XYZ file of C-alpha atoms in Angstrom:
372
model
C -20.454 -20.914 -4.295
C -19.178 -19.701 -7.649
C -16.836 -16.766 -8.155
C -19.576 -14.537 -9.660
C -21.788 -15.378 -6.674
C -18.948 -14.431 -4.300
C -18.457 -11.092 -6.062
C -22.198 -10.449 -6.004
C -22.225 -11.074 -2.248
C -19.241 -8.770 -1.632
C -20.823 -6.046 -3.735
C -23.948 -6.222 -1.592
C -22.040 -4.329 1.121
C -21.774 -0.552 0.977
C -18.677 0.480 -0.999
C -17.440 3.870 0.164
C -14.890 3.926 -2.665
C -17.801 4.557 -5.029
C -19.362 7.329 -2.948
C -18.220 10.932 -2.977
C -20.051 12.299 0.062
C -20.811 10.566 3.346
C -20.202 11.190 7.083
C -16.649 9.822 7.418
C -16.365 9.582 11.199
C -19.846 8.075 11.533
C -19.384 5.649 8.637
C -15.966 4.257 9.579
C -16.128 2.490 12.939
C -13.208 0.320 14.071
C -15.469 -1.194 16.729
C -17.500 -2.762 13.921
C -14.683 -4.642 12.204
C -13.071 -5.498 15.546
C -16.314 -7.169 16.555
C -16.324 -9.262 13.389
C -12.671 -10.196 13.835
C -13.335 -11.189 17.441
C -16.127 -13.487 16.278
C -13.689 -15.432 14.066
C -10.784 -15.574 16.546
C -8.819 -12.540 15.304
C -6.815 -13.971 12.382
C -4.854 -10.697 12.085
C -3.128 -11.329 15.416
C -1.098 -14.192 13.948
C 0.386 -12.040 11.164
C 3.707 -10.196 11.099
C 2.498 -6.969 9.524
C 4.051 -3.927 7.913
C 1.401 -1.195 7.820
C 1.697 1.687 5.342
C -0.364 4.890 5.240
C 0.040 8.211 3.433
C -1.372 10.177 0.524
C 0.748 9.109 -2.429
C 3.184 6.268 -2.915
C 1.518 3.793 -0.534
C 1.096 1.129 -3.185
C 4.550 1.590 -4.698
C 6.211 1.517 -1.276
C 4.236 -1.595 -0.341
C 5.387 -3.250 -3.560
C 9.045 -2.313 -2.982
C 8.943 -3.758 0.551
C 7.229 -6.928 -0.676
C 9.710 -7.599 -3.455
C 12.705 -6.994 -1.178
C 11.296 -9.521 1.290
C 10.691 -11.981 -1.552
C 14.346 -11.690 -2.637
C 15.376 -12.564 0.913
C 13.381 -15.797 0.668
C 10.167 -14.783 2.419
C 6.606 -15.566 1.379
C 4.735 -12.276 1.517
C 1.056 -11.403 1.603
C 0.328 -8.059 -0.087
C -2.957 -6.217 0.496
C -3.531 -3.063 -1.557
C -6.387 -0.918 -2.837
C -8.030 0.109 -5.018
C -7.691 -2.327 -7.917
C -7.129 -1.544 -11.594
C -9.067 -4.381 -13.199
C -10.452 -6.825 -10.647
C -10.939 -7.489 -6.942
C -8.358 -10.268 -6.871
C -5.513 -7.775 -7.397
C -6.023 -6.575 -3.830
C -5.074 -9.874 -2.198
C -1.810 -11.366 -3.410
C 0.881 -13.737 -2.199
C 4.349 -13.152 -3.623
C 6.458 -16.293 -3.505
C 10.239 -16.316 -2.922
C 12.147 -15.930 -6.173
C 14.611 -18.657 -7.071
C 17.337 -18.541 -9.679
C 15.039 -20.357 -12.084
C 11.996 -18.202 -11.375
C 12.154 -14.847 -13.081
C 9.769 -12.085 -11.972
C 6.417 -12.238 -13.687
C 4.444 -9.355 -15.083
C 1.509 -7.359 -13.762
C -0.259 -8.643 -10.652
C 1.378 -11.962 -9.895
C 0.182 -14.046 -6.984
C -3.439 -12.876 -7.033
C -5.862 -14.929 -4.990
C -7.482 -17.498 -7.283
C -11.156 -17.199 -8.166
C -11.910 -20.524 -6.513
C -9.967 -19.499 -3.389
C -11.932 -16.274 -3.035
C -15.226 -18.095 -3.648
C -14.295 -20.672 -1.009
C -13.392 -17.971 1.518
C -16.687 -16.168 0.997
C -18.692 -19.397 1.220
C -16.994 -20.491 4.449
C -17.221 -17.124 6.221
C -20.548 -15.887 4.894
C -22.473 -17.449 7.835
C -20.216 -15.706 10.381
C -20.409 -12.401 8.506
C -24.198 -12.580 8.190
C -24.607 -13.571 11.829
C -22.455 -10.675 12.989
C -24.287 -8.266 10.668
C -27.552 -9.202 12.400
C -26.302 -8.449 15.905
C -23.787 -5.589 15.575
C -24.828 -2.238 17.030
C -22.233 -0.303 15.021
C -24.018 -0.168 11.690
C -23.701 -2.175 8.460
C -20.389 -3.647 7.401
C -18.708 -2.135 4.354
C -17.196 -3.893 1.349
C -13.700 -2.835 2.404
C -14.175 -4.143 5.937
C -15.396 -7.540 4.740
C -12.651 -7.818 2.132
C -9.995 -6.839 4.689
C -11.202 -9.567 7.045
C -11.038 -12.114 4.215
C -7.488 -10.977 3.430
C -6.439 -11.517 7.056
C -7.960 -14.998 7.027
C -6.342 -15.884 3.702
C -2.878 -14.711 4.769
C -3.171 -16.642 8.026
C -4.316 -19.838 6.307
C -1.597 -19.507 3.662
C 0.976 -19.100 6.436
C 2.725 -16.062 4.954
C 5.955 -14.876 6.568
C 4.900 -11.221 6.383
C 1.766 -9.274 5.485
C 2.317 -5.882 3.878
C -0.846 -3.804 4.258
C -1.738 -0.573 2.497
C -4.396 1.520 4.213
C -7.542 2.283 2.276
C -8.697 5.766 3.304
C -6.989 7.785 6.022
C -5.561 5.447 8.612
C -6.982 6.056 12.063
C -10.401 4.600 11.219
C -9.291 2.352 8.369
C -10.179 -1.335 8.541
C -6.496 -2.277 8.278
C -5.825 -0.409 11.532
C -6.906 -3.458 13.506
C -3.435 -4.999 13.270
C -0.519 -4.626 15.658
C 2.260 -4.150 13.092
C 5.985 -4.695 13.283
C 6.565 -1.455 11.371
C 4.333 1.571 10.695
C 5.295 3.657 7.676
C 4.031 7.011 6.414
C 4.481 7.962 2.751
C 4.325 11.630 1.630
C 1.153 13.342 2.854
C -0.633 16.025 0.865
C -4.159 17.415 0.574
C -6.691 14.751 -0.438
C -10.266 13.776 0.397
C -10.624 17.129 2.154
C -14.371 16.697 2.553
C -13.648 13.565 4.624
C -10.213 13.829 6.244
C -9.942 17.566 6.903
C -9.158 20.887 5.238
C -5.567 21.211 6.416
C -2.396 19.171 6.101
C -2.317 18.879 9.886
C -5.805 17.380 10.067
C -5.092 14.914 7.280
C -1.764 13.982 8.857
C -3.586 13.302 12.120
C -5.765 10.731 10.368
C -2.801 9.093 8.626
C -0.653 9.043 11.773
C -3.491 7.243 13.537
C -1.882 3.942 12.498
C 1.021 4.583 14.891
C 0.642 2.274 17.890
C 2.233 2.410 21.363
C 5.976 1.623 21.269
C 5.865 1.239 17.486
C 8.763 1.471 15.068
C 7.855 4.207 12.563
C 9.503 5.211 9.285
C 8.416 8.372 7.486
C 9.059 9.764 4.026
C 10.022 13.459 3.659
C 7.071 15.600 4.768
C 5.901 19.189 4.901
C 6.761 20.862 8.217
C 3.122 20.877 9.361
C 2.822 17.150 8.653
C 6.115 16.280 10.284
C 5.102 18.040 13.496
C 1.949 15.910 13.692
C 3.873 12.679 13.091
C 6.528 13.565 15.658
C 3.899 14.518 18.243
C 2.037 11.239 17.654
C 5.258 9.248 18.021
C 6.083 11.089 21.237
C 2.595 10.420 22.573
C 2.796 6.713 21.653
C 6.442 6.418 22.789
C 7.227 5.219 19.277
C 10.686 5.283 17.671
C 10.735 7.413 14.500
C 13.125 7.270 11.554
C 12.823 9.983 8.898
C 13.972 10.054 5.293
C 16.033 13.223 5.090
C 17.102 13.094 8.734
C 18.057 9.481 9.511
C 17.901 7.966 6.028
C 19.287 9.671 2.913
C 19.272 9.065 -0.836
C 21.358 10.486 -3.653
C 20.219 10.377 -7.256
C 22.940 9.381 -9.709
C 23.243 9.142 -13.476
C 22.537 5.418 -13.609
C 20.453 4.993 -10.457
C 20.718 6.092 -6.858
C 22.293 5.216 -3.524
C 20.864 5.122 -0.013
C 22.583 5.843 3.263
C 20.359 4.125 5.787
C 20.233 4.343 9.536
C 22.148 1.049 9.737
C 23.955 0.602 6.431
C 24.957 1.913 3.019
C 23.395 0.727 -0.228
C 25.184 1.950 -3.366
C 24.341 1.087 -6.952
C 20.550 0.865 -6.583
C 18.199 0.945 -9.555
C 14.459 0.663 -10.094
C 12.348 0.239 -13.217
C 9.543 2.482 -11.940
C 9.969 5.941 -13.430
C 10.184 9.253 -11.584
C 12.129 10.800 -8.711
C 9.121 10.226 -6.456
C 9.653 6.486 -6.900
C 13.229 6.859 -5.652
C 11.757 8.469 -2.519
C 9.339 5.547 -2.168
C 12.180 3.062 -2.654
C 14.275 4.844 -0.022
C 11.371 4.667 2.416
C 11.126 0.935 1.677
C 14.806 0.508 2.506
C 14.183 2.270 5.818
C 11.273 -0.077 6.546
C 13.401 -3.118 5.785
C 16.209 -1.809 7.988
C 13.742 -1.305 10.858
C 13.004 -5.038 10.909
C 16.327 -5.477 12.725
C 14.504 -4.413 15.897
C 12.863 -7.840 15.626
C 16.097 -9.669 14.868
C 15.477 -9.705 11.095
C 18.428 -8.385 9.073
C 18.341 -8.486 5.290
C 21.495 -8.309 3.162
C 22.224 -5.531 0.681
C 21.917 -7.932 -2.267
C 18.284 -8.717 -1.408
C 17.536 -5.006 -1.123
C 19.205 -4.229 -4.449
C 17.563 -7.117 -6.318
C 14.169 -6.554 -4.709
C 14.059 -2.891 -5.669
C 15.105 -3.608 -9.248
C 12.565 -6.393 -9.778
C 9.617 -4.534 -8.234
C 6.585 -4.383 -10.493
C 3.741 -1.938 -9.900
C 1.465 -1.392 -12.914
C -0.332 1.858 -13.626
C 2.399 4.153 -12.331
C 3.988 6.033 -15.229
C 3.807 2.698 -17.022
C 4.724 2.434 -20.701
C 1.979 0.206 -22.130
C 2.760 0.788 -25.812
C 5.653 2.131 -27.877
C 3.965 2.412 -31.281
C 2.153 4.640 -30.557
C 3.968 5.633 -27.360
C 1.437 5.473 -24.516
C 2.081 6.035 -20.815
C -0.500 5.144 -18.169
C -0.579 6.712 -14.697
C -3.104 6.825 -11.877
C -2.248 10.257 -10.470
C -5.322 11.246 -8.461
C -4.488 14.452 -6.628
C -2.437 17.627 -7.056
C 0.771 16.213 -5.565
C 0.578 13.075 -7.707
C -0.102 15.162 -10.828
C 3.004 17.253 -10.125
C 5.057 14.078 -9.636
C 3.757 12.744 -12.963
C 4.693 16.017 -14.703
C 8.248 15.802 -13.367
C 8.512 12.107 -14.304
C 7.506 12.913 -17.884
C 10.030 15.758 -18.065
C 12.808 13.539 -16.709
C 12.131 10.389 -18.715
C 10.481 11.409 -21.985
C 11.283 14.118 -24.481
C 10.121 15.722 -27.696
C 11.660 14.341 -30.853
C 15.249 15.436 -31.159
C 15.874 15.499 -27.420
C 17.241 12.750 -25.219
C 15.553 10.863 -22.430
C 15.737 7.402 -20.905
C 12.064 6.642 -21.278
C 11.374 7.570 -24.903
C 10.656 10.316 -27.398
C 7.440 11.728 -28.757
C 6.345 13.995 -31.604
C 3.306 15.390 -29.796
C 2.367 15.148 -26.133
C -1.350 14.425 -25.787
C -3.037 14.121 -22.401
C -6.145 11.976 -22.025
C -7.507 12.803 -18.571
C -10.359 11.367 -16.554
C -11.384 12.994 -13.273
C -13.757 11.682 -10.625
C -16.409 13.994 -9.209
C -14.647 14.336 -5.852
C -11.229 15.345 -7.262
C-alpha cells in the first residue's frame, strides 16, 4: 500500500472534525473503539500514558511534558490533534536529546509515510472485519487513527505516550487508556452545541478522563469548573493537585519560577510567547512532579532544559520578520483573549519596547470556521 492509498483509506471514515453539527453523544461511542482495540489485543494497555484534556493549551502542555521527558533521556510518543499541514504531525516520537543533537524545528519525529502506509496495510483487514460486525455504528477517522497511534507507540517501544484528547474527554477515543497522570488545562466555553451550554457541563465532559484512583493535575480554573473537577476526583478517589493551590508560578523579568508540590524550580524560561504559556508550562511541571508516585523523579535541570527547548508551531509563532508576521491558532474566545494579551506583552508599535518585535501597523487577517 502506498502513502496516498493509506490516506485515501483513512479519509473514507467519517471525520467529525470537518462537521459542524451532529449528535455528539450518539456519534461518539467508547464501546465502538474498545471493541476494535479488544480485537487487536489492546495495544494501549502496554503504554505508560499521560492523558491531557481541556479547552486551550492541551497541545502546548503536551509538548512541554514531552520535551521535559526527552531531556531526562526518555523516548516519548506524542499524539496530538488537529494537524496544521498533514496527518503525520499527529503521531510523533521524540527521541532523547544528546549533547550533539540540538533540537530540530517544527514537527520533528513525525511518523514516516512508509510507516503509516505499512500500519494501515497491516491493520486494514482487522479494521474492516470489525466494521462489518460492530453494533455500535461506523468507526470514525479519529478512532481509527488513535488505534494506529497506540499500535505504533507499542511497536516502537516508547517509554511514555503523551496523549491529547480530541473533543471533550469522556467519550473521546483517547479515553480508552489507563493513564499514569490525568491533566486538565484551562476550560472555557467551546463546542457548546456538542459539549453543553455551561462551563459546568463542558467541565463534566473534560473531567471524564479522570479514572478511579488517578493522579490528577489541573491548571487554574473558573470556580464552576473547579467544583466539577473536585467532585469528579472525590467520586473517583483520585488525588488532585491544582496550579494556584498546590503548585505556584511567579513571572519575572527574564522568565519565571515555579514552586511545585515537591520542589522549587527557579530560573525557568520558554520560547513560546504569552503568559498563558507560562501557565501551561507550570501545569507541565506539576505533571512531571506527579510521576514520582510511580517512582519516577526527574531533576530540575531536565525540567529547565525541556521547557526552554519546547517547540510548538502555530502558537503566537513569528514566521517572518520582514514583513513581521505572527501566526496563531486561537479558536475560541478565551484563546483570542490570550492572543491579545500575548501581542500586548511581546510586540509593540514603533517607538515602544517589547521582547518580541515592533510594528508600524497592526493588521489582523482572521479566518473563522462556521461553528465558531
